[in-house]
Amino acid sequence: MKRLVTGGGGFLGRALLPKLLALPGADLRCLVRSSAQAERLQALGDAYPGARIETVIGNLLSRADAAHAVEGVDMVYHLAASLKGSPADIFMNTVVASNNLLEALASKPTTIVMVSSMGVYGTASLPRGAVVDERTALEPHPERRDVYSHAKWRQEKLFRERSADAGHRLVIIRPGVIYGPGGSPMSARVGLNMFGLFLHLGGGNRIPLTFVENCADAIVAASENPDAIGHAFNVIDDDIPTARAYLRRYRREVKRMPSVRVPYLAMLLVSRSVESYHRRSRGQLPAVFTRYKTASLWKGTRFDNTKLKCIGWSPRVSTRDGLAKSFEALRAAARS
């Protein structure tokens, strides 16, 4: 079976590839954007003499590159997406790139494992303490969320519609906050850096963390289990900390930083003021904070991973150990 991996050079992709290469008879093709990435992946393949890894340099924004990448493949792991940049860049590299991939696969019914996000859920209207599982309704107003969540919502919708039309066997993976060595140090669910001060917004809310190795294990487990076809799976580790506990440990083990706790109700008032001035100024002040975004991120929902466990997954790395590895890497990076 030939498997195509898009986004293999990214944070999650670098954790996933060794696990795929370790599968019996592994035959991988990785779409990368640069020769430097291709060289790194070829070097990785040398550590797995029984496996085959092929690198293709290209970009899914090119229809020709997308068509070349999918030739002869039986399974696609679609990790490629844009996490930051202008709204146009994020949509181009997340939604338009996915559309080109699906067009290239239109006449080739294929198993697709698509990595989405828990940001696709409509959490703003949920009561505080509500549990988010795979039965939770998707976002009814994606345009009112942050650009990344909106793009992932569009991307997932595209995959579901096109897969139904083309007969693809689709599995959707919805990770929470993926962390680990080489990843981002601070999720917006904990808070935001503004004007040299960290606004601690998460308080006692649980952060839906998943260690990058655990998330990669989940992708493999879903791709290897026929019962996963046609389903979506939340990926969250078991022993997730509160935002307060995460920030406290970060400040103790990585670096001290000035911070101020902003309670949820106070953040709603701030958001209301920002929205009001945004309207009065006719958009001169961007609506960075809105009550809808605030409720979506910081109201205080809980998260469930039961469905993923039903197909054999469990987090091999505890949050305690995962945070230790992550913070050790962050300390080393700060010293260099």
Coordinates of C-alpha atoms in Angstrom, one line a residue:
M1 CA 0.0 0.0 0.0
K2 CA 1.4 3.4 -1.0
R3 CA 0.6 6.2 1.4
L4 CA 0.9 9.9 0.6
V5 CA 1.6 12.3 3.4
T6 CA 1.1 16.0 2.9
G7 CA 2.6 18.3 5.5
G8 CA 5.2 15.7 6.5
G9 CA 7.8 18.4 7.2
G10 CA 5.6 20.1 9.8
F11 CA 5.4 19.7 13.5
L12 CA 2.9 16.9 13.6
G13 CA 4.3 15.4 10.3
R14 CA 7.7 14.9 11.8
A15 CA 6.2 12.9 14.6
L16 CA 3.9 10.9 12.3
L17 CA 6.4 9.8 9.7
P18 CA 8.6 7.5 11.9
K19 CA 5.4 5.7 13.1
L20 CA 4.3 5.1 9.4
L21 CA 7.8 4.0 8.4
A22 CA 7.8 1.4 11.2
L23 CA 4.6 -0.2 9.8
P24 CA 5.2 -3.6 8.0
G25 CA 6.0 -3.0 4.3
A26 CA 5.9 0.8 4.7
D27 CA 5.8 2.6 1.3
L28 CA 5.5 6.3 1.8
R29 CA 5.5 9.3 -0.5
C30 CA 5.9 12.7 1.1
L31 CA 5.0 16.0 -0.6
V32 CA 7.4 18.7 0.6
R33 CA 8.0 22.2 -0.5
S34 CA 11.8 22.4 -0.5
S35 CA 14.9 20.2 -1.3
A36 CA 16.1 20.8 2.3
Q37 CA 12.9 19.1 3.6
A38 CA 13.3 16.3 1.1
E39 CA 16.9 15.7 2.3
R40 CA 15.8 15.5 5.9
L41 CA 13.1 13.0 5.1
Q42 CA 15.4 10.8 3.0
A43 CA 17.8 10.8 6.0
L44 CA 15.0 9.7 8.2
G45 CA 14.1 6.9 5.9
D46 CA 17.7 5.5 6.2
A47 CA 16.8 4.6 9.8
Y48 CA 14.1 2.2 8.5
P49 CA 15.9 -0.1 6.0
G50 CA 12.8 -2.2 5.5
A51 CA 10.7 0.8 4.5
R52 CA 10.5 2.9 1.3
I53 CA 10.2 6.6 1.4
E54 CA 9.8 8.8 -1.7
T55 CA 9.9 12.6 -1.6
V56 CA 8.1 14.8 -4.1
I57 CA 8.9 18.5 -4.1
G58 CA 5.8 20.6 -4.9
N59 CA 3.0 22.7 -3.6
L60 CA -0.7 21.8 -3.4
L61 CA -1.6 25.3 -4.7
S62 CA -0.4 23.9 -8.0
R63 CA -2.9 21.5 -9.6
A64 CA -0.1 19.8 -11.6
D65 CA 1.8 19.2 -8.4
A66 CA -1.3 17.8 -6.7
A67 CA -2.0 15.4 -9.6
H68 CA 1.6 14.2 -9.6
A69 CA 1.6 13.6 -5.8
V70 CA -1.5 11.4 -5.8
E71 CA -0.4 9.1 -8.7
G72 CA -0.7 5.5 -7.6
V73 CA -1.5 6.2 -3.9
D74 CA -3.9 4.1 -1.9
M75 CA -4.1 6.2 1.3
V76 CA -3.7 9.9 1.9
Y77 CA -2.7 11.5 5.2
H78 CA -3.6 15.2 4.8
L79 CA -1.8 17.3 7.4
A80 CA -1.0 20.3 5.3
A81 CA -2.5 23.5 6.4
S82 CA -1.4 27.1 7.3
L83 CA -1.3 28.0 11.0
K84 CA -0.5 31.7 10.6
G85 CA -0.1 34.5 8.1
S86 CA -2.6 36.8 6.5
P87 CA -6.3 35.5 6.2
A88 CA -5.7 35.1 2.5
D89 CA -2.6 33.0 3.0
I90 CA -4.3 30.8 5.6
F91 CA -7.3 30.2 3.3
M92 CA -5.1 29.6 0.3
N93 CA -2.9 27.0 2.0
T94 CA -5.7 25.3 3.9
V95 CA -8.8 25.4 1.8
V96 CA -7.6 26.0 -1.8
A97 CA -4.8 23.6 -1.4
S98 CA -7.2 20.9 -0.1
N99 CA -9.5 21.6 -3.0
N100 CA -6.7 20.9 -5.5
L101 CA -5.8 17.7 -3.7
L102 CA -9.4 16.5 -3.8
E103 CA -9.8 17.4 -7.5
A104 CA -6.7 15.3 -8.2
L105 CA -8.3 12.4 -6.4
A106 CA -11.8 12.9 -7.9
S107 CA -11.7 9.8 -10.1
K108 CA -9.6 7.7 -7.6
P109 CA -11.7 6.5 -4.6
T110 CA -9.1 6.5 -1.8
T111 CA -8.8 6.2 2.0
I112 CA -8.2 9.7 3.3
V113 CA -7.2 10.6 6.9
M114 CA -7.8 14.3 7.2
V115 CA -6.4 16.2 10.2
S116 CA -8.9 18.9 11.2
S117 CA -9.2 20.7 14.5
M118 CA -11.4 20.9 17.6
G119 CA -11.9 24.6 16.5
V120 CA -14.6 23.4 14.2
Y121 CA -17.1 22.8 17.0
G122 CA -19.7 25.4 17.9
T123 CA -18.9 26.0 21.5
A124 CA -20.0 29.6 22.0
S125 CA -23.6 28.7 22.7
L126 CA -22.8 25.8 25.0
P127 CA -23.3 26.2 28.8
R128 CA -20.2 26.4 30.9
G129 CA -18.9 23.0 31.7
A130 CA -20.5 21.3 28.7
V131 CA -18.7 18.3 27.3
V132 CA -17.5 18.5 23.7
D133 CA -17.5 15.2 22.0
E134 CA -18.0 14.1 18.4
R135 CA -21.8 14.5 18.7
T136 CA -21.3 18.3 19.4
A137 CA -22.7 20.4 16.6
L138 CA -20.2 22.0 14.3
E139 CA -19.7 25.8 14.3
P140 CA -22.9 27.5 12.9
H141 CA -21.1 30.8 12.5
P142 CA -17.5 30.1 11.4
E143 CA -17.0 33.6 10.0
R144 CA -17.3 34.9 13.6
R145 CA -14.4 32.8 14.8
D146 CA -10.6 33.3 14.3
V147 CA -9.3 32.8 10.8
Y148 CA -7.7 29.5 11.5
S149 CA -10.8 27.9 12.9
H150 CA -12.9 29.3 10.0
A151 CA -10.4 27.8 7.5
K152 CA -10.4 24.4 9.2
W153 CA -14.2 24.4 9.2
R154 CA -14.2 25.1 5.5
Q155 CA -11.6 22.5 4.9
E156 CA -13.4 19.8 6.8
K157 CA -16.7 20.7 5.0
L158 CA -15.0 20.4 1.7
F159 CA -13.6 17.0 2.5
R160 CA -16.9 15.6 3.8
E161 CA -18.8 16.8 0.7
R162 CA -16.2 15.8 -1.9
S163 CA -15.5 12.4 -0.3
A164 CA -19.2 11.6 -0.3
D165 CA -19.4 12.5 -4.1
A166 CA -16.2 10.6 -5.0
G167 CA -16.6 7.6 -2.8
H168 CA -13.5 8.2 -0.7
R169 CA -13.2 6.4 2.7
L170 CA -12.8 9.4 4.9
V171 CA -11.5 9.5 8.5
I172 CA -11.4 12.9 10.3
I173 CA -9.0 13.6 13.1
R174 CA -9.8 16.6 15.4
P175 CA -6.8 17.3 17.7
G176 CA -7.0 19.8 20.5
V177 CA -3.9 21.8 21.3
I178 CA -0.9 19.8 20.0
Y179 CA 2.2 20.5 22.0
G180 CA 5.7 19.1 22.5
P181 CA 9.4 19.8 21.6
G182 CA 9.5 22.2 18.6
G183 CA 5.9 23.3 19.1
S184 CA 4.3 26.5 20.2
P185 CA 4.9 27.3 23.9
M186 CA 1.6 28.9 24.7
S187 CA -2.0 28.3 23.4
A188 CA -4.5 31.1 23.2
R189 CA -6.6 28.9 25.5
V190 CA -4.2 29.8 28.2
G191 CA -4.0 33.5 27.3
L192 CA -2.4 36.1 25.0
N193 CA 0.7 38.3 24.9
M194 CA -0.3 41.9 24.5
F195 CA 1.9 45.0 24.9
G196 CA 4.6 43.1 26.8
L197 CA 2.1 41.6 29.3
F198 CA 0.6 38.2 29.3
L199 CA -3.2 38.2 29.7
H200 CA -4.1 35.0 31.5
L201 CA -7.6 34.2 30.2
G202 CA -8.0 30.5 30.7
G203 CA -8.2 30.4 34.5
G204 CA -9.5 27.0 35.7
N205 CA -10.5 25.8 32.3
R206 CA -9.0 22.5 31.1
I207 CA -6.8 22.8 28.1
P208 CA -7.5 20.1 25.5
L209 CA -3.8 19.2 25.2
T210 CA -2.4 16.3 23.2
F211 CA 1.3 15.5 23.1
V212 CA 2.5 15.4 19.5
E213 CA 3.6 11.7 19.8
N214 CA 0.1 10.8 21.2
C215 CA -1.6 12.7 18.4
A216 CA 0.5 10.8 15.8
D217 CA -0.4 7.5 17.4
A218 CA -4.0 8.5 17.1
I219 CA -3.7 9.1 13.4
V220 CA -2.0 5.7 12.8
A221 CA -4.6 3.9 15.0
A222 CA -7.5 5.5 13.0
S223 CA -5.9 4.8 9.6
E224 CA -5.3 1.1 10.5
N225 CA -8.8 0.4 11.9
P226 CA -11.5 -0.3 9.3
D227 CA -14.1 0.6 11.8
A228 CA -12.8 4.2 11.8
I229 CA -14.0 4.8 8.2
G230 CA -16.7 7.5 8.1
H231 CA -16.0 8.8 11.5
A232 CA -14.5 11.8 13.2
F233 CA -12.3 11.5 16.4
N234 CA -11.3 14.0 19.0
V235 CA -7.7 13.7 20.1
I236 CA -7.1 14.8 23.7
D237 CA -4.9 13.3 26.3
D238 CA -6.4 12.0 29.5
D239 CA -4.8 14.0 32.3
I240 CA -5.1 17.5 30.8
P241 CA -4.2 20.4 33.1
T242 CA -6.0 23.7 33.8
A243 CA -4.8 26.8 32.1
R244 CA -3.8 28.1 35.5
A245 CA -1.7 25.0 36.2
Y246 CA 0.0 25.1 32.8
L247 CA 0.9 28.7 33.2
R248 CA 2.2 28.2 36.7
R249 CA 4.5 25.3 35.6
Y250 CA 5.6 27.2 32.5
R251 CA 6.7 30.2 34.6
R252 CA 8.5 27.9 37.0
E253 CA 10.3 25.7 34.5
V254 CA 10.8 27.9 31.4
K255 CA 10.8 31.6 32.2
R256 CA 9.2 34.2 34.4
M257 CA 6.9 36.7 32.7
P258 CA 4.6 39.4 33.8
S259 CA 1.0 38.3 33.7
V260 CA -2.4 39.4 34.8
R261 CA -5.5 37.3 35.3
V262 CA -8.5 38.4 33.4
P263 CA -11.7 36.7 34.6
Y264 CA -14.2 35.4 32.0
L265 CA -16.9 38.0 32.8
A266 CA -14.4 40.8 32.6
M267 CA -13.2 39.6 29.2
L268 CA -16.8 39.6 28.0
L269 CA -17.1 43.2 29.0
V270 CA -13.8 44.1 27.3
S271 CA -15.1 42.2 24.2
R272 CA -18.3 44.1 24.2
S273 CA -16.5 47.4 24.4
V274 CA -14.2 46.5 21.5
E275 CA -17.2 45.4 19.4
S276 CA -18.9 48.7 20.1
Y277 CA -15.9 50.9 19.2
H278 CA -15.3 48.8 16.1
R279 CA -18.8 49.7 14.9
R280 CA -18.6 53.3 15.9
S281 CA -15.2 53.7 14.3
R282 CA -16.4 51.9 11.1
G283 CA -13.7 49.3 11.4
Q284 CA -10.8 51.6 12.3
L285 CA -10.2 49.4 15.3
P286 CA -10.3 45.7 14.3
A287 CA -12.7 43.5 16.3
V288 CA -9.8 41.5 17.7
F289 CA -12.0 40.5 20.7
T290 CA -15.7 39.7 20.3
R291 CA -18.1 38.1 22.7
Y292 CA -18.5 35.2 20.3
K293 CA -14.7 34.5 20.2
T294 CA -14.4 34.9 23.9
A295 CA -17.2 32.5 24.6
S296 CA -15.8 30.0 22.1
L297 CA -12.3 29.9 23.7
W298 CA -12.7 30.8 27.4
K299 CA -16.2 30.0 28.6
G300 CA -15.0 26.7 30.0
T301 CA -16.0 23.5 28.1
R302 CA -14.8 20.0 28.8
F303 CA -13.5 17.5 26.3
D304 CA -14.1 13.8 25.7
N305 CA -11.8 11.2 24.0
T306 CA -13.9 8.1 24.6
K307 CA -14.6 7.4 20.9
L308 CA -10.9 7.4 20.0
K309 CA -10.2 4.9 22.8
C310 CA -12.9 2.6 21.3
I311 CA -10.6 2.0 18.3
G312 CA -7.6 1.1 20.5
W313 CA -5.9 4.4 21.1
S314 CA -4.6 5.5 24.5
P315 CA -2.0 8.2 25.3
R316 CA 1.4 6.6 25.8
V317 CA 3.0 9.8 27.0
S318 CA 1.5 11.3 30.2
T319 CA 0.9 15.0 30.3
R320 CA 3.4 15.2 33.2
D321 CA 6.1 13.7 31.0
G322 CA 5.0 15.5 27.9
L323 CA 5.2 18.9 29.6
A324 CA 8.6 18.0 31.0
K325 CA 9.9 17.2 27.5
S326 CA 8.3 20.3 26.0
F327 CA 9.5 22.7 28.7
E328 CA 13.0 21.2 28.6
A329 CA 13.2 22.0 24.9
L330 CA 11.9 25.5 25.4
R331 CA 14.6 26.1 28.1
A332 CA 17.3 24.8 25.8
A333 CA 16.0 27.1 22.9
A334 CA 16.0 30.1 25.3
R335 CA 19.6 29.5 26.2
S336 CA 20.9 29.1 22.6

